[in-house]
Amino acid sequence: MDLTNARSMEIFRKLGLAEGVASHIPYTVLFSSGLSQEKPITQWLHPSVDEYRKKILMTNDGALPLEPYQRISQSIFEAWLKESCDSNPLIDLRYGWKVELVQDHGGDVETTAVNVDTGKRTSFISKYAVGCDGASSKVRTCLGIPLDGGPTPGYVLLVHFKSTDLTRLRKQGQFWHIFFIKDGQIGGAIIAQDEIDTWTTHLFLPLESDHSAMSSEEAAYTVLGGTGEKFNIKIDEVLVRSTYRPNIAVSRSYSALNGRVFLAGDAAHQNIPTGGYGMNVGIADAYDLGWKLAAVINNHGKKGLLDSYELERRPVAIMSVERSKAHMGTHVALGKILQQYPNAVGATSDEGRRLREEIHRHYQENDGENKDLGVEMGFRYISPINIPDEEAEPELVWEPSRYIPTTLPGARAPHVFLADGTPIFDLYGKDYTLVEFDDGIDRGSSLFMEAAKEIPVPLKHLILTGEDNARKIWGRPLVLIRPDGHVSWRGNSIKDLGAARHIVAVMIGSNMVVSGTKEAFGGSGSDLLLTQKNEFVLEKMGEFQS
């Protein structure tokens, strides 16, 4: 777990978690031919959390997120999740259990799991089940849901370790990531996990190589050496050694058993690390499916809400995996730059200087990795639970590099600070929110509240007066916000109770019909395209992928 992006941090803010690595440290990415050199070839200067927050406070035009990105360590995040689960009487958290089978049980779901320590098997009967069980998802494979895509040509040896040898590690400056050139291409990387003593190296290897012939320490030294000799540091402790095969794939369907079983996270889609989309898309999956399940279970949502999960989230997964491949292409293109002189990049010759200048230009012109707000929060959900505008407006041109503030139905509503400095997001209700910019005109909002009460649907009526800036950015006097902060409907007025009832019926998924053929995802990390149904197997896949 590396970078938690701005959209995920907005979700965490609502859930009560918004702290990560020390906020004053910049997120600098270096590109180097090895730590034996005095300085890196080039760098990306991503701002620190403090700098990002300052920019957010000074830019109140809706174009920025409410929360900056954060580096939240996995240990902190998992401890927070465990504490939240342990304190909730509705959650029975069982460690050491492994799912073996998921099947229909008279309209319910039967999940068979085994305790890996005792061998005891237990069947759980539930209305719904969600498979968040990773790339090799037993839930997906035992239900025969196809996974389409393919792996990258090589595999990665990962070494997670402790070291306080900061003088040598930071020889070229403090960093978040360093990408190292080796043999005419990006050959490895190191990640600073906590800016104190915890690091992870990634050594990129061809499929035919045998990583077992190399110690964990050697692997780390090889990465840090880049084009030169191994660069030794003092490693205090190796925490984890593992391999993984980067894979780009998307599940053909996100649900089975008539909408009783769902997939989320790596079970549904697999990204390569570039861009950091995998975990963040998984977080948004869980949040989207979570509020929809809650609405249906609490009887104010209909089955159409659950049907909308795949319609909304699968296109986002496809967009993110394609964008992660584009970021990988930036690194792959380095091979073309270095193909004639693969080992000259560190040389003091004219050719070496020319290569370094060309690499610098290349990375400065292609710096979208970890910056693409359009990918993170600029998408729109196109589904039957969002009501299009009565008067069609020109479609916004989506750009991966920026978020265009809009309240078009399906979009994430823009963040804006109100006149007293309060973020509008913090005034949303727990469930649905009808935001009304009050200008003294009766726009029929009471009709909407009446229609919601008839079902009943939990709905907060947020009336804002004198908020001209927010009103301008939001574009309509009435905007209906879903529990996830996306827009369900917007308008100038509600003409009568019948119109209000129609909007409420649509937003809770009534009378929604889903039809059509499920199309396979046609991309991969290489030219190898696979469809796997009843198993998940990749050559040189890592233990945690199996």
Coordinates of C-alpha atoms in Angstrom, one line a residue:
M1 CA 0.0 0.0 0.0
D2 CA 1.7 3.2 -1.2
L3 CA -0.3 6.4 -2.1
T4 CA -3.9 6.9 -1.0
N5 CA -5.2 9.4 -3.6
A6 CA -7.2 12.5 -3.0
R7 CA -10.6 10.9 -3.7
S8 CA -9.9 8.0 -1.4
M9 CA -8.9 10.5 1.3
E10 CA -12.2 12.3 0.9
I11 CA -13.9 8.9 1.6
F12 CA -11.7 8.3 4.6
R13 CA -12.5 11.8 5.9
K14 CA -16.1 10.8 6.0
L15 CA -15.2 7.5 7.8
G16 CA -12.9 9.3 10.3
L17 CA -9.4 8.5 9.0
A18 CA -7.3 11.2 7.3
E19 CA -3.7 11.0 8.6
G20 CA -0.6 9.5 7.0
V21 CA 3.1 10.0 6.9
A22 CA 4.5 13.3 8.3
S23 CA 2.7 16.0 6.3
H24 CA 5.6 18.4 5.7
I25 CA 7.7 15.9 3.6
P26 CA 7.5 16.4 -0.2
Y27 CA 6.6 13.5 -2.4
T28 CA 9.7 13.6 -4.6
V29 CA 10.2 11.0 -7.3
L30 CA 13.8 10.6 -8.6
F31 CA 15.1 9.0 -11.8
S32 CA 18.6 7.7 -11.4
S33 CA 21.3 5.6 -13.1
G34 CA 22.4 4.4 -9.6
L35 CA 23.3 5.8 -6.2
S36 CA 27.0 5.7 -7.1
Q37 CA 26.3 8.8 -9.1
E38 CA 26.3 12.2 -7.3
K39 CA 22.8 13.3 -8.5
P40 CA 19.7 11.9 -10.2
I41 CA 19.0 12.4 -13.9
T42 CA 15.7 14.2 -13.3
Q43 CA 12.8 14.4 -10.7
W44 CA 9.1 14.9 -10.2
L45 CA 8.5 17.4 -7.4
H46 CA 5.1 16.4 -6.0
P47 CA 4.1 18.8 -3.1
S48 CA 3.9 17.7 0.5
V49 CA 0.5 17.3 2.2
D50 CA 1.0 20.6 3.9
E51 CA 1.7 22.3 0.6
Y52 CA -1.2 20.6 -1.1
R53 CA -3.5 21.7 1.8
K54 CA -2.4 25.3 1.4
K55 CA -3.2 25.1 -2.3
I56 CA -6.6 23.7 -1.6
L57 CA -7.4 26.5 0.9
M58 CA -6.3 29.2 -1.6
T59 CA -8.2 27.7 -4.6
N60 CA -11.9 27.8 -4.0
D61 CA -13.1 27.2 -7.6
G62 CA -14.2 23.6 -7.2
A63 CA -11.3 22.2 -9.3
L64 CA -9.4 20.6 -6.4
P65 CA -10.2 17.9 -3.9
L66 CA -11.1 18.6 -0.3
E67 CA -8.3 16.3 0.9
P68 CA -4.8 16.0 -0.4
Y69 CA -3.3 12.6 -1.1
Q70 CA -1.6 10.8 1.8
R71 CA 0.9 8.0 2.3
I72 CA -1.0 5.9 4.9
S73 CA 1.1 2.9 5.9
Q74 CA -0.6 -0.4 5.7
S75 CA 0.0 -1.1 9.4
I76 CA -1.8 2.1 10.4
F77 CA -4.6 1.5 8.0
E78 CA -5.2 -2.1 9.0
A79 CA -5.0 -1.3 12.7
W80 CA -7.7 1.4 12.2
L81 CA -9.9 -1.0 10.2
K82 CA -9.5 -3.7 12.9
E83 CA -10.4 -1.3 15.7
S84 CA -13.4 -0.2 13.8
C85 CA -14.6 -3.7 13.1
D86 CA -13.9 -4.9 16.7
S87 CA -16.0 -2.1 18.1
N88 CA -19.0 -2.8 15.9
P89 CA -21.3 -5.4 17.4
L90 CA -22.7 -6.2 13.9
I91 CA -19.3 -7.4 12.6
D92 CA -17.9 -10.9 13.3
L93 CA -14.3 -10.7 12.1
R94 CA -12.6 -14.1 11.7
Y95 CA -8.9 -14.3 11.0
G96 CA -7.4 -17.6 9.7
W97 CA -10.4 -18.7 7.7
K98 CA -10.3 -19.5 4.0
V99 CA -13.3 -19.6 1.6
E100 CA -13.6 -22.9 -0.3
L101 CA -17.0 -22.6 -2.0
V102 CA -19.8 -20.0 -2.7
Q103 CA -23.1 -21.3 -4.0
D104 CA -26.8 -20.7 -4.2
H105 CA -28.9 -21.8 -1.2
G106 CA -32.6 -21.5 -2.1
G107 CA -32.3 -17.8 -3.1
D108 CA -29.7 -17.0 -0.4
V109 CA -25.9 -17.5 -0.5
E110 CA -24.0 -20.3 1.1
T111 CA -20.4 -19.7 1.8
T112 CA -18.2 -22.6 2.9
A113 CA -15.0 -21.7 4.7
V114 CA -12.3 -23.6 6.5
N115 CA -10.2 -22.7 9.6
V116 CA -6.7 -23.1 8.3
D117 CA -5.4 -24.0 11.8
T118 CA -8.0 -26.6 12.9
G119 CA -9.4 -27.8 9.5
K120 CA -12.9 -27.1 10.8
R121 CA -15.4 -26.3 8.0
T122 CA -18.4 -24.0 8.5
S123 CA -21.1 -22.9 6.1
F124 CA -22.5 -19.4 6.4
I125 CA -25.9 -18.6 5.0
S126 CA -26.5 -14.9 4.1
K127 CA -28.6 -12.7 1.8
Y128 CA -25.5 -11.3 0.2
A129 CA -21.8 -12.0 -0.1
V130 CA -18.9 -9.9 -1.4
G131 CA -15.7 -11.4 -2.7
C132 CA -12.8 -9.0 -1.8
D133 CA -10.5 -12.0 -1.9
G134 CA -7.8 -10.8 -4.3
A135 CA -6.5 -11.6 -7.8
S136 CA -7.1 -15.4 -7.5
S137 CA -10.5 -14.8 -5.9
K138 CA -12.1 -18.1 -4.9
V139 CA -15.5 -16.4 -5.1
R140 CA -14.9 -15.4 -8.7
T141 CA -13.5 -18.7 -9.8
C142 CA -16.0 -21.0 -8.1
L143 CA -18.8 -19.1 -9.7
G144 CA -17.1 -19.2 -13.1
I145 CA -17.0 -15.5 -13.7
P146 CA -14.5 -14.8 -16.6
L147 CA -11.5 -12.6 -16.0
D148 CA -10.1 -11.0 -19.1
G149 CA -6.6 -9.5 -19.6
G150 CA -3.0 -10.5 -19.4
P151 CA 0.3 -10.0 -17.6
T152 CA 3.4 -7.9 -18.3
P153 CA 6.4 -9.7 -19.9
G154 CA 8.4 -10.0 -16.7
Y155 CA 8.0 -10.4 -13.0
V156 CA 9.1 -8.5 -9.9
L157 CA 11.2 -9.5 -6.8
L158 CA 10.0 -7.4 -3.9
V159 CA 12.1 -6.9 -0.7
H160 CA 10.6 -5.0 2.2
F161 CA 13.2 -4.1 4.8
K162 CA 14.4 -2.0 7.7
S163 CA 17.4 0.3 7.4
T164 CA 18.6 3.4 9.1
D165 CA 21.5 3.9 6.7
L166 CA 20.0 7.3 5.6
T167 CA 23.3 8.8 4.5
R168 CA 23.7 6.2 1.7
L169 CA 20.0 5.7 0.9
R170 CA 19.5 9.5 0.5
K171 CA 22.7 10.2 -1.2
Q172 CA 20.8 11.9 -4.1
G173 CA 18.3 13.6 -1.8
Q174 CA 15.2 12.7 0.2
F175 CA 12.7 10.8 -1.9
W176 CA 9.4 9.0 -2.0
H177 CA 10.3 6.9 -5.0
I178 CA 13.5 6.3 -7.0
F179 CA 13.3 4.6 -10.4
F180 CA 16.6 3.1 -11.5
I181 CA 17.9 2.6 -15.0
K182 CA 19.6 -0.8 -15.7
D183 CA 20.5 -2.4 -19.0
G184 CA 18.8 0.3 -21.1
Q185 CA 15.5 0.3 -19.3
I186 CA 13.9 0.9 -15.9
G187 CA 15.3 -2.0 -14.0
G188 CA 14.0 -1.4 -10.5
A189 CA 12.7 1.0 -7.9
I190 CA 12.8 1.8 -4.2
I191 CA 9.9 3.3 -2.1
A192 CA 10.3 5.1 1.2
Q193 CA 7.4 3.7 3.2
D194 CA 7.6 5.9 6.4
E195 CA 10.5 8.3 5.9
I196 CA 12.1 6.8 9.0
D197 CA 13.5 3.2 8.5
T198 CA 11.2 1.2 6.3
W199 CA 11.8 0.7 2.6
T200 CA 10.8 -1.5 -0.3
T201 CA 12.8 -2.4 -3.4
H202 CA 11.3 -3.8 -6.6
L203 CA 13.7 -5.6 -8.9
F204 CA 12.3 -6.2 -12.4
L205 CA 13.3 -9.5 -13.8
P206 CA 12.8 -11.5 -17.1
L207 CA 10.6 -14.5 -16.8
E208 CA 13.5 -16.9 -17.4
S209 CA 15.5 -15.6 -14.5
D210 CA 15.7 -17.5 -11.2
H211 CA 15.3 -15.1 -8.3
S212 CA 16.1 -17.8 -5.7
A213 CA 19.8 -17.6 -6.7
M214 CA 20.0 -14.1 -5.3
S215 CA 19.7 -13.1 -1.6
S216 CA 17.3 -10.4 -0.5
E217 CA 20.2 -8.1 0.3
E218 CA 21.7 -8.7 -3.1
A219 CA 18.4 -7.9 -4.7
A220 CA 18.2 -4.5 -2.9
Y221 CA 21.9 -3.7 -3.7
T222 CA 21.3 -4.5 -7.4
V223 CA 18.3 -2.1 -7.5
L224 CA 20.2 0.7 -5.9
G225 CA 23.3 0.2 -8.1
G226 CA 21.3 0.9 -11.3
T227 CA 23.6 0.8 -14.3
G228 CA 26.7 0.4 -12.1
E229 CA 27.9 -2.1 -9.5
K230 CA 25.7 -3.2 -6.6
F231 CA 25.3 -0.3 -4.1
N232 CA 25.6 -1.7 -0.6
I233 CA 23.7 -0.3 2.4
K234 CA 23.3 -1.6 5.9
I235 CA 20.1 -3.5 6.1
D236 CA 18.9 -4.1 9.7
E237 CA 16.1 -6.6 9.0
V238 CA 14.4 -8.1 6.0
L239 CA 10.7 -8.0 6.7
V240 CA 9.2 -9.6 3.6
R241 CA 10.5 -11.1 0.4
S242 CA 8.1 -12.0 -2.3
T243 CA 7.5 -12.0 -6.0
Y244 CA 4.6 -10.8 -8.1
R245 CA 3.6 -10.8 -11.8
P246 CA 2.0 -7.5 -12.7
N247 CA -1.3 -8.1 -14.5
I248 CA -3.9 -6.0 -16.2
A249 CA -7.3 -7.6 -16.1
V250 CA -11.0 -6.9 -15.5
S251 CA -13.7 -9.3 -14.5
R252 CA -16.4 -9.8 -17.2
S253 CA -19.1 -9.4 -14.5
Y254 CA -19.1 -7.9 -11.0
S255 CA -22.0 -10.0 -9.7
A256 CA -23.6 -13.5 -9.8
L257 CA -26.4 -15.6 -8.4
N258 CA -29.0 -13.0 -9.5
G259 CA -27.3 -10.1 -7.8
R260 CA -26.6 -11.8 -4.5
V261 CA -22.8 -12.2 -4.8
F262 CA -20.5 -9.3 -5.8
L263 CA -16.8 -8.8 -6.5
A264 CA -14.7 -5.8 -5.4
G265 CA -11.0 -4.8 -5.5
D266 CA -8.5 -7.1 -7.1
A267 CA -11.1 -9.9 -7.4
A268 CA -12.8 -7.6 -9.9
H269 CA -9.9 -5.8 -11.6
Q270 CA -6.1 -5.9 -11.5
N271 CA -3.8 -2.9 -12.2
I272 CA -0.1 -2.6 -12.6
P273 CA 1.4 -0.3 -9.9
T274 CA 2.0 2.7 -12.1
G275 CA -0.5 5.5 -11.1
G276 CA -1.4 3.8 -7.9
Y277 CA -5.0 3.1 -9.1
G278 CA -5.5 -0.5 -7.9
M279 CA -6.0 0.0 -4.2
N280 CA -7.8 3.3 -4.7
V281 CA -10.3 1.9 -7.2
G282 CA -10.8 -1.0 -4.7
I283 CA -11.6 1.5 -1.9
A284 CA -14.2 3.2 -4.1
D285 CA -15.7 -0.2 -5.1
A286 CA -16.2 -1.0 -1.4
Y287 CA -17.7 2.4 -0.6
D288 CA -20.1 2.3 -3.6
L289 CA -21.3 -1.2 -3.0
G290 CA -21.4 -0.6 0.8
W291 CA -23.9 2.3 0.7
K292 CA -26.0 0.5 -1.9
L293 CA -26.2 -2.7 0.2
A294 CA -27.0 -0.7 3.3
A295 CA -29.9 1.0 1.5
V296 CA -31.4 -2.3 0.2
I297 CA -31.0 -4.1 3.6
N298 CA -32.5 -1.1 5.4
N299 CA -35.5 -1.2 3.0
H300 CA -35.2 2.2 1.4
G301 CA -33.3 1.0 -1.6
K302 CA -34.4 -1.4 -4.4
K303 CA -32.6 -4.1 -6.3
G304 CA -31.8 -1.6 -9.1
L305 CA -29.3 0.0 -6.7
L306 CA -27.3 -3.2 -6.6
D307 CA -27.6 -3.7 -10.3
S308 CA -26.1 -0.2 -10.8
Y309 CA -22.9 -1.3 -9.0
E310 CA -21.4 -3.0 -12.0
L311 CA -22.7 -0.4 -14.4
E312 CA -21.0 2.4 -12.5
R313 CA -17.8 0.8 -11.2
R314 CA -16.7 -1.5 -14.1
P315 CA -16.1 1.4 -16.6
V316 CA -14.0 3.1 -13.9
A317 CA -11.9 0.0 -13.5
I318 CA -11.4 -0.3 -17.3
M319 CA -10.4 3.4 -17.5
S320 CA -8.0 3.1 -14.6
V321 CA -6.2 0.0 -15.9
E322 CA -5.8 1.5 -19.3
R323 CA -4.4 4.7 -17.7
S324 CA -2.0 2.6 -15.6
K325 CA -0.8 1.0 -18.8
A326 CA -0.3 4.5 -20.3
H327 CA 1.9 5.4 -17.3
M328 CA 3.9 2.2 -17.8
G329 CA 4.4 3.2 -21.4
T330 CA 6.2 6.3 -20.2
H331 CA 8.8 4.1 -18.5
V332 CA 8.9 1.5 -21.3
A333 CA 9.7 4.4 -23.8
L334 CA 13.0 4.8 -22.0
G335 CA 14.2 1.8 -23.9
K336 CA 13.8 3.6 -27.2
I337 CA 15.8 6.6 -25.9
L338 CA 18.6 4.3 -24.7
Q339 CA 18.6 1.6 -27.3
Q340 CA 21.8 2.7 -29.1
Y341 CA 23.8 3.4 -26.0
P342 CA 22.2 1.4 -23.1
N343 CA 25.1 1.8 -20.7
A344 CA 26.2 5.4 -21.5
V345 CA 23.6 7.2 -19.4
G346 CA 26.0 7.6 -16.5
A347 CA 29.0 8.5 -18.5
T348 CA 30.7 12.0 -18.4
S349 CA 30.9 12.0 -22.2
D350 CA 28.9 14.2 -24.6
E351 CA 26.7 11.2 -25.4
G352 CA 26.0 10.6 -21.7
R353 CA 25.0 14.2 -21.2
R354 CA 22.8 14.1 -24.3
L355 CA 21.0 11.0 -23.1
R356 CA 20.4 12.5 -19.6
E357 CA 19.0 15.7 -21.1
E358 CA 16.7 13.6 -23.3
I359 CA 15.5 11.5 -20.4
H360 CA 14.9 14.7 -18.4
R361 CA 12.7 16.1 -21.2
H362 CA 10.9 12.8 -21.6
Y363 CA 9.9 12.6 -17.9
Q364 CA 9.0 16.3 -17.6
E365 CA 6.7 16.0 -20.6
N366 CA 5.0 12.8 -19.3
D367 CA 4.5 13.5 -15.6
G368 CA 0.9 12.4 -15.1
E369 CA 1.6 9.5 -12.8
N370 CA 0.1 10.3 -9.4
K371 CA -1.2 13.6 -10.7
D372 CA -4.2 12.7 -12.9
L373 CA -7.1 14.2 -11.0
G374 CA -9.4 13.4 -14.0
V375 CA -8.7 9.7 -13.5
E376 CA -9.1 9.9 -9.7
M377 CA -12.3 11.9 -9.5
G378 CA -13.3 13.3 -12.9
F379 CA -15.3 10.3 -14.2
R380 CA -19.2 10.3 -14.4
Y381 CA -21.4 7.3 -13.5
I382 CA -23.8 6.7 -16.4
S383 CA -26.5 4.5 -15.0
P384 CA -30.3 4.4 -14.6
I385 CA -30.1 5.6 -11.0
N386 CA -28.9 9.0 -12.2
I387 CA -31.4 11.3 -13.9
P388 CA -30.1 13.2 -16.9
D389 CA -30.7 17.0 -17.2
E390 CA -34.0 17.9 -18.9
E391 CA -32.2 20.3 -21.1
A392 CA -29.2 18.7 -22.6
E393 CA -25.9 20.5 -22.2
P394 CA -22.7 20.0 -24.3
E395 CA -20.9 17.0 -22.9
L396 CA -17.7 17.8 -21.0
V397 CA -14.5 16.6 -22.6
W398 CA -12.9 14.3 -20.1
E399 CA -9.2 14.9 -19.5
P400 CA -7.1 12.5 -17.4
S401 CA -4.9 15.3 -16.1
R402 CA -7.6 17.5 -14.5
Y403 CA -10.9 17.5 -12.7
I404 CA -13.6 19.7 -14.3
P405 CA -16.0 20.9 -11.6
T406 CA -19.6 20.0 -12.5
T407 CA -22.8 18.8 -11.0
L408 CA -23.8 16.9 -14.1
P409 CA -25.7 13.8 -12.9
G410 CA -23.3 11.0 -12.2
A411 CA -20.4 13.3 -11.4
R412 CA -18.7 13.8 -8.1
A413 CA -20.1 17.1 -6.8
P414 CA -17.3 19.8 -6.6
H415 CA -15.7 20.5 -3.2
V416 CA -16.1 24.2 -2.2
F417 CA -15.6 26.1 1.0
L418 CA -18.6 28.0 2.1
A419 CA -18.5 31.7 3.3
D420 CA -17.6 30.7 6.9
G421 CA -14.9 28.3 5.7
T422 CA -16.9 25.1 6.2
P423 CA -16.4 22.5 3.4
I424 CA -19.8 21.8 1.8
F425 CA -18.9 18.1 2.0
D426 CA -19.0 18.2 5.8
L427 CA -22.6 19.3 5.7
Y428 CA -23.9 16.3 3.8
G429 CA -26.1 13.9 5.6
K430 CA -25.1 10.3 6.2
D431 CA -27.4 9.1 3.4
Y432 CA -28.9 11.3 0.6
T433 CA -28.7 15.1 0.7
L434 CA -30.8 17.6 -1.2
V435 CA -28.7 20.8 -1.4
E436 CA -30.8 23.9 -2.0
F437 CA -29.2 27.3 -2.7
D438 CA -32.0 29.5 -1.3
D439 CA -32.7 32.7 -3.3
G440 CA -36.2 33.4 -1.9
I441 CA -38.0 31.5 -4.6
D442 CA -40.1 28.5 -3.8
R443 CA -38.6 25.7 -6.0
G444 CA -40.7 22.8 -4.7
S445 CA -38.1 21.3 -2.4
S446 CA -40.8 20.5 0.2
L447 CA -42.4 18.3 -2.4
F448 CA -39.2 16.3 -2.7
M449 CA -39.0 15.9 1.1
E450 CA -42.6 14.7 1.1
A451 CA -42.0 12.1 -1.6
A452 CA -38.9 10.8 0.2
K453 CA -40.8 10.6 3.5
E454 CA -43.5 8.4 1.9
I455 CA -41.0 5.4 1.3
P456 CA -39.2 6.5 3.7
V457 CA -35.8 7.5 2.3
P458 CA -33.3 9.1 4.8
L459 CA -32.8 12.5 3.2
K460 CA -31.2 15.7 4.6
H461 CA -32.4 19.0 3.3
L462 CA -29.4 21.3 3.3
I463 CA -30.5 24.9 2.7
L464 CA -27.7 27.4 1.9
T465 CA -28.3 31.2 1.8
G466 CA -26.0 33.8 0.4
E467 CA -23.5 31.3 -0.9
D468 CA -23.0 32.9 -4.3
N469 CA -19.6 31.3 -5.1
A470 CA -20.8 27.7 -4.3
R471 CA -24.1 28.4 -6.3
K472 CA -22.1 29.5 -9.3
I473 CA -19.8 26.4 -9.2
W474 CA -22.6 24.0 -8.6
G475 CA -24.7 25.4 -11.4
R476 CA -28.2 24.6 -10.2
P477 CA -30.3 25.8 -7.2
L478 CA -31.3 22.2 -6.4
V479 CA -28.8 19.3 -6.4
L480 CA -29.5 15.8 -5.1
I481 CA -26.4 14.1 -3.6
R482 CA -26.0 10.4 -3.2
P483 CA -24.3 8.9 -0.1
D484 CA -21.0 8.7 -2.0
G485 CA -21.0 12.4 -3.0
H486 CA -22.0 11.9 -6.6
V487 CA -24.9 13.7 -8.1
S488 CA -28.2 11.8 -8.7
W489 CA -30.3 14.7 -10.1
R490 CA -30.2 18.5 -10.4
G491 CA -32.7 21.1 -11.5
N492 CA -34.1 24.5 -11.2
S493 CA -37.3 23.4 -9.5
I494 CA -39.7 20.5 -8.8
K495 CA -43.0 21.2 -10.5
D496 CA -45.3 18.8 -8.6
L497 CA -45.4 15.8 -6.2
G498 CA -45.6 13.4 -9.1
A499 CA -42.3 14.7 -10.5
A500 CA -40.7 14.4 -7.0
R501 CA -41.9 10.8 -6.6
H502 CA -40.4 9.9 -10.0
I503 CA -37.0 11.3 -9.0
V504 CA -37.1 9.5 -5.7
A505 CA -38.1 6.2 -7.4
V506 CA -35.2 6.5 -9.8
M507 CA -32.6 7.4 -7.2
I508 CA -33.4 4.3 -5.1
G509 CA -33.3 1.9 -8.0
S510 CA -37.0 1.2 -8.6
N511 CA -38.0 -0.4 -11.9
M512 CA -34.4 -0.5 -13.1
V513 CA -33.9 -3.0 -16.0
V514 CA -30.4 -4.2 -16.9
S515 CA -29.9 -6.0 -20.1
G516 CA -27.3 -6.6 -22.8
T517 CA -24.3 -8.8 -23.4
K518 CA -21.3 -8.6 -21.1
E519 CA -18.3 -7.6 -23.2
A520 CA -14.7 -8.8 -22.5
F521 CA -12.0 -6.3 -21.5
G522 CA -9.6 -6.3 -24.4
G523 CA -6.4 -5.0 -22.8
S524 CA -3.4 -6.6 -21.2
G525 CA 0.1 -5.8 -19.9
S526 CA 1.6 -7.2 -23.0
D527 CA 0.5 -8.9 -26.2
L528 CA -0.7 -11.9 -24.2
L529 CA -4.5 -11.9 -23.8
L530 CA -6.1 -14.5 -21.5
T531 CA -9.6 -15.4 -20.3
Q532 CA -9.6 -17.4 -17.0
K533 CA -12.8 -18.7 -15.4
N534 CA -12.4 -21.6 -13.0
E535 CA -8.8 -20.9 -11.9
F536 CA -6.3 -18.1 -11.8
V537 CA -2.7 -19.0 -13.0
L538 CA 0.1 -16.9 -14.2
E539 CA 3.7 -18.0 -14.9
K540 CA 5.9 -16.7 -12.1
M541 CA 2.9 -15.3 -10.1
G542 CA 3.7 -14.5 -6.5
E543 CA 2.5 -16.4 -3.4
F544 CA 0.1 -13.6 -2.4
Q545 CA -1.5 -13.7 -5.9
S546 CA -2.4 -17.4 -5.6

